[in-house]
Amino acid sequence: MKHTLLLLLCAASLLSCSSNLKKENEVLRSEIAERREALAQKQQDELQKARQAMAEADSLLAAATKEHDELHEWVMAHAQQLNDRSPEVQRLNRLRARVDSLHEAFETQAHKVKYILHKTQPQH
């Protein structure tokens, strides 16, 4: 009789522990699901920001490139009258640096967009 009672107590204790573990597992799974959703939302937000920054860099790059090309053409046409310290030549050098900087900014955002898209694609 004592053994039967002891076995029943052990079984009840195991069932109680099992139900507690199931509840804890459900809570943990719901927390994981919430975090996955939050991560997906953050990735979408970052993707939108990167695309917007890339578009802005592209438009600034196009304008700076156009201005650079026009000034470069003028400087080359007047190369005999200009020297390295001429304001036009210095402005051309600053424009060249700006074009390079905007090109790097565009490339950085393009790679960021590519990376985010790669990470958010379902794995096969």
PDB file of C-alpha atoms in Angstrom:
ATOM      1  CA  MET A   1       0.000   0.000   0.000  1.00  0.00           C
ATOM      2  CA  LYS A   2       2.830   2.362   0.854  1.00  0.00           C
ATOM      3  CA  HIS A   3       4.495   1.616  -2.474  1.00  0.00           C
ATOM      4  CA  THR A   4       1.298   2.299  -4.401  1.00  0.00           C
ATOM      5  CA  LEU A   5       0.784   5.588  -2.584  1.00  0.00           C
ATOM      6  CA  LEU A   6       4.404   6.552  -3.213  1.00  0.00           C
ATOM      7  CA  LEU A   7       4.069   5.692  -6.901  1.00  0.00           C
ATOM      8  CA  LEU A   8       0.889   7.781  -7.177  1.00  0.00           C
ATOM      9  CA  LEU A   9       2.632  10.743  -5.527  1.00  0.00           C
ATOM     10  CA  CYS A  10       5.595  10.426  -7.894  1.00  0.00           C
ATOM     11  CA  ALA A  11       3.275  10.230 -10.919  1.00  0.00           C
ATOM     12  CA  ALA A  12       1.333  13.302  -9.751  1.00  0.00           C
ATOM     13  CA  SER A  13       4.586  15.177  -9.189  1.00  0.00           C
ATOM     14  CA  LEU A  14       5.853  14.272 -12.669  1.00  0.00           C
ATOM     15  CA  LEU A  15       2.593  15.370 -14.270  1.00  0.00           C
ATOM     16  CA  SER A  16       2.759  18.663 -12.412  1.00  0.00           C
ATOM     17  CA  CYS A  17       6.348  19.271 -13.525  1.00  0.00           C
ATOM     18  CA  SER A  18       5.481  18.294 -17.069  1.00  0.00           C
ATOM     19  CA  SER A  19       2.590  20.764 -17.265  1.00  0.00           C
ATOM     20  CA  ASN A  20       4.809  23.547 -15.833  1.00  0.00           C
ATOM     21  CA  LEU A  21       7.468  22.800 -18.434  1.00  0.00           C
ATOM     22  CA  LYS A  22       4.855  22.911 -21.193  1.00  0.00           C
ATOM     23  CA  LYS A  23       3.662  26.304 -19.990  1.00  0.00           C
ATOM     24  CA  GLU A  24       7.232  27.613 -19.841  1.00  0.00           C
ATOM     25  CA  ASN A  25       7.918  26.272 -23.332  1.00  0.00           C
ATOM     26  CA  GLU A  26       4.809  27.987 -24.693  1.00  0.00           C
ATOM     27  CA  VAL A  27       5.848  31.289 -23.108  1.00  0.00           C
ATOM     28  CA  LEU A  28       9.365  30.960 -24.536  1.00  0.00           C
ATOM     29  CA  ARG A  29       8.028  30.088 -27.992  1.00  0.00           C
ATOM     30  CA  SER A  30       5.742  33.106 -27.985  1.00  0.00           C
ATOM     31  CA  GLU A  31       8.654  35.350 -26.925  1.00  0.00           C
ATOM     32  CA  ILE A  32      10.797  33.926 -29.724  1.00  0.00           C
ATOM     33  CA  ALA A  33       7.994  34.519 -32.232  1.00  0.00           C
ATOM     34  CA  GLU A  34       7.643  38.140 -31.039  1.00  0.00           C
ATOM     35  CA  ARG A  35      11.377  38.704 -31.383  1.00  0.00           C
ATOM     36  CA  ARG A  36      11.397  37.217 -34.892  1.00  0.00           C
ATOM     37  CA  GLU A  37       8.562  39.527 -35.903  1.00  0.00           C
ATOM     38  CA  ALA A  38      10.369  42.521 -34.393  1.00  0.00           C
ATOM     39  CA  LEU A  39      13.571  41.558 -36.225  1.00  0.00           C
ATOM     40  CA  ALA A  40      11.719  41.222 -39.524  1.00  0.00           C
ATOM     41  CA  GLN A  41      10.129  44.643 -39.005  1.00  0.00           C
ATOM     42  CA  LYS A  42      13.496  46.213 -38.124  1.00  0.00           C
ATOM     43  CA  GLN A  43      15.069  44.668 -41.216  1.00  0.00           C
ATOM     44  CA  GLN A  44      12.275  46.095 -43.392  1.00  0.00           C
ATOM     45  CA  ASP A  45      12.736  49.527 -41.810  1.00  0.00           C
ATOM     46  CA  GLU A  46      16.486  49.385 -42.377  1.00  0.00           C
ATOM     47  CA  LEU A  47      15.913  48.262 -45.963  1.00  0.00           C
ATOM     48  CA  GLN A  48      13.647  51.238 -46.610  1.00  0.00           C
ATOM     49  CA  LYS A  49      16.163  53.642 -45.027  1.00  0.00           C
ATOM     50  CA  ALA A  50      19.023  52.179 -47.071  1.00  0.00           C
ATOM     51  CA  ARG A  51      17.009  52.402 -50.291  1.00  0.00           C
ATOM     52  CA  GLN A  52      16.115  56.003 -49.546  1.00  0.00           C
ATOM     53  CA  ALA A  53      19.734  56.885 -48.727  1.00  0.00           C
ATOM     54  CA  MET A  54      20.849  55.141 -51.909  1.00  0.00           C
ATOM     55  CA  ALA A  55      18.357  57.138 -53.991  1.00  0.00           C
ATOM     56  CA  GLU A  56      19.493  60.406 -52.386  1.00  0.00           C
ATOM     57  CA  ALA A  57      23.152  59.563 -52.980  1.00  0.00           C
ATOM     58  CA  ASP A  58      22.356  58.646 -56.576  1.00  0.00           C
ATOM     59  CA  SER A  59      20.622  61.947 -57.293  1.00  0.00           C
ATOM     60  CA  LEU A  60      23.395  63.952 -55.594  1.00  0.00           C
ATOM     61  CA  LEU A  61      25.994  61.924 -57.484  1.00  0.00           C
ATOM     62  CA  ALA A  62      24.298  62.603 -60.811  1.00  0.00           C
ATOM     63  CA  ALA A  63      24.197  66.359 -60.127  1.00  0.00           C
ATOM     64  CA  ALA A  64      27.799  66.476 -58.899  1.00  0.00           C
ATOM     65  CA  THR A  65      29.009  64.405 -61.853  1.00  0.00           C
ATOM     66  CA  LYS A  66      27.252  66.707 -64.301  1.00  0.00           C
ATOM     67  CA  GLU A  67      28.743  69.791 -62.638  1.00  0.00           C
ATOM     68  CA  HIS A  68      32.186  68.151 -62.548  1.00  0.00           C
ATOM     69  CA  ASP A  69      32.047  67.176 -66.213  1.00  0.00           C
ATOM     70  CA  GLU A  70      31.007  70.656 -67.287  1.00  0.00           C
ATOM     71  CA  LEU A  71      33.752  72.309 -65.238  1.00  0.00           C
ATOM     72  CA  HIS A  72      36.307  69.737 -66.401  1.00  0.00           C
ATOM     73  CA  GLU A  73      35.459  70.516 -70.006  1.00  0.00           C
ATOM     74  CA  TRP A  74      35.857  74.262 -69.347  1.00  0.00           C
ATOM     75  CA  VAL A  75      39.146  73.797 -67.478  1.00  0.00           C
ATOM     76  CA  MET A  76      40.547  71.623 -70.267  1.00  0.00           C
ATOM     77  CA  ALA A  77      39.535  74.235 -72.832  1.00  0.00           C
ATOM     78  CA  HIS A  78      41.343  76.941 -70.827  1.00  0.00           C
ATOM     79  CA  ALA A  79      44.255  74.834 -69.609  1.00  0.00           C
ATOM     80  CA  GLN A  80      46.862  77.161 -71.115  1.00  0.00           C
ATOM     81  CA  GLN A  81      45.662  80.123 -69.018  1.00  0.00           C
ATOM     82  CA  LEU A  82      45.161  78.225 -65.725  1.00  0.00           C
ATOM     83  CA  ASN A  83      47.532  76.860 -63.110  1.00  0.00           C
ATOM     84  CA  ASP A  84      47.064  74.543 -60.094  1.00  0.00           C
ATOM     85  CA  ARG A  85      46.108  77.451 -57.849  1.00  0.00           C
ATOM     86  CA  SER A  86      43.409  78.813 -60.117  1.00  0.00           C
ATOM     87  CA  PRO A  87      40.007  78.914 -58.400  1.00  0.00           C
ATOM     88  CA  GLU A  88      38.447  76.863 -61.187  1.00  0.00           C
ATOM     89  CA  VAL A  89      41.068  74.117 -60.897  1.00  0.00           C
ATOM     90  CA  GLN A  90      40.702  74.026 -57.115  1.00  0.00           C
ATOM     91  CA  ARG A  91      36.918  73.870 -57.462  1.00  0.00           C
ATOM     92  CA  LEU A  92      37.317  71.035 -59.980  1.00  0.00           C
ATOM     93  CA  ASN A  93      39.471  69.120 -57.483  1.00  0.00           C
ATOM     94  CA  ARG A  94      36.878  69.620 -54.736  1.00  0.00           C
ATOM     95  CA  LEU A  95      34.143  68.443 -57.104  1.00  0.00           C
ATOM     96  CA  ARG A  96      36.196  65.371 -57.982  1.00  0.00           C
ATOM     97  CA  ALA A  97      36.538  64.561 -54.266  1.00  0.00           C
ATOM     98  CA  ARG A  98      32.778  65.102 -53.777  1.00  0.00           C
ATOM     99  CA  VAL A  99      31.958  62.807 -56.709  1.00  0.00           C
ATOM    100  CA  ASP A 100      34.242  60.118 -55.258  1.00  0.00           C
ATOM    101  CA  SER A 101      32.658  60.520 -51.824  1.00  0.00           C
ATOM    102  CA  LEU A 102      29.115  60.321 -53.199  1.00  0.00           C
ATOM    103  CA  HIS A 103      30.059  57.296 -55.277  1.00  0.00           C
ATOM    104  CA  GLU A 104      31.328  55.536 -52.147  1.00  0.00           C
ATOM    105  CA  ALA A 105      28.167  56.484 -50.248  1.00  0.00           C
ATOM    106  CA  PHE A 106      26.033  55.088 -53.066  1.00  0.00           C
ATOM    107  CA  GLU A 107      28.040  51.858 -53.216  1.00  0.00           C
ATOM    108  CA  THR A 108      27.846  51.443 -49.423  1.00  0.00           C
ATOM    109  CA  GLN A 109      24.056  51.793 -49.429  1.00  0.00           C
ATOM    110  CA  ALA A 110      23.757  49.461 -52.423  1.00  0.00           C
ATOM    111  CA  HIS A 111      25.748  46.790 -50.582  1.00  0.00           C
ATOM    112  CA  LYS A 112      23.650  47.321 -47.466  1.00  0.00           C
ATOM    113  CA  VAL A 113      20.441  46.820 -49.478  1.00  0.00           C
ATOM    114  CA  LYS A 114      21.925  43.713 -51.083  1.00  0.00           C
ATOM    115  CA  TYR A 115      22.962  42.309 -47.687  1.00  0.00           C
ATOM    116  CA  ILE A 116      19.570  42.931 -46.097  1.00  0.00           C
ATOM    117  CA  LEU A 117      17.797  41.323 -49.058  1.00  0.00           C
ATOM    118  CA  HIS A 118      20.141  38.346 -48.820  1.00  0.00           C
ATOM    119  CA  LYS A 119      19.480  37.954 -45.099  1.00  0.00           C
ATOM    120  CA  THR A 120      15.695  38.293 -45.418  1.00  0.00           C
ATOM    121  CA  GLN A 121      15.345  35.802 -48.268  1.00  0.00           C
ATOM    122  CA  PRO A 122      14.029  32.426 -47.138  1.00  0.00           C
ATOM    123  CA  GLN A 123      16.759  29.825 -46.910  1.00  0.00           C
ATOM    124  CA  HIS A 124      16.420  26.897 -49.316  1.00  0.00           C
TER     125      HIS A 124
END
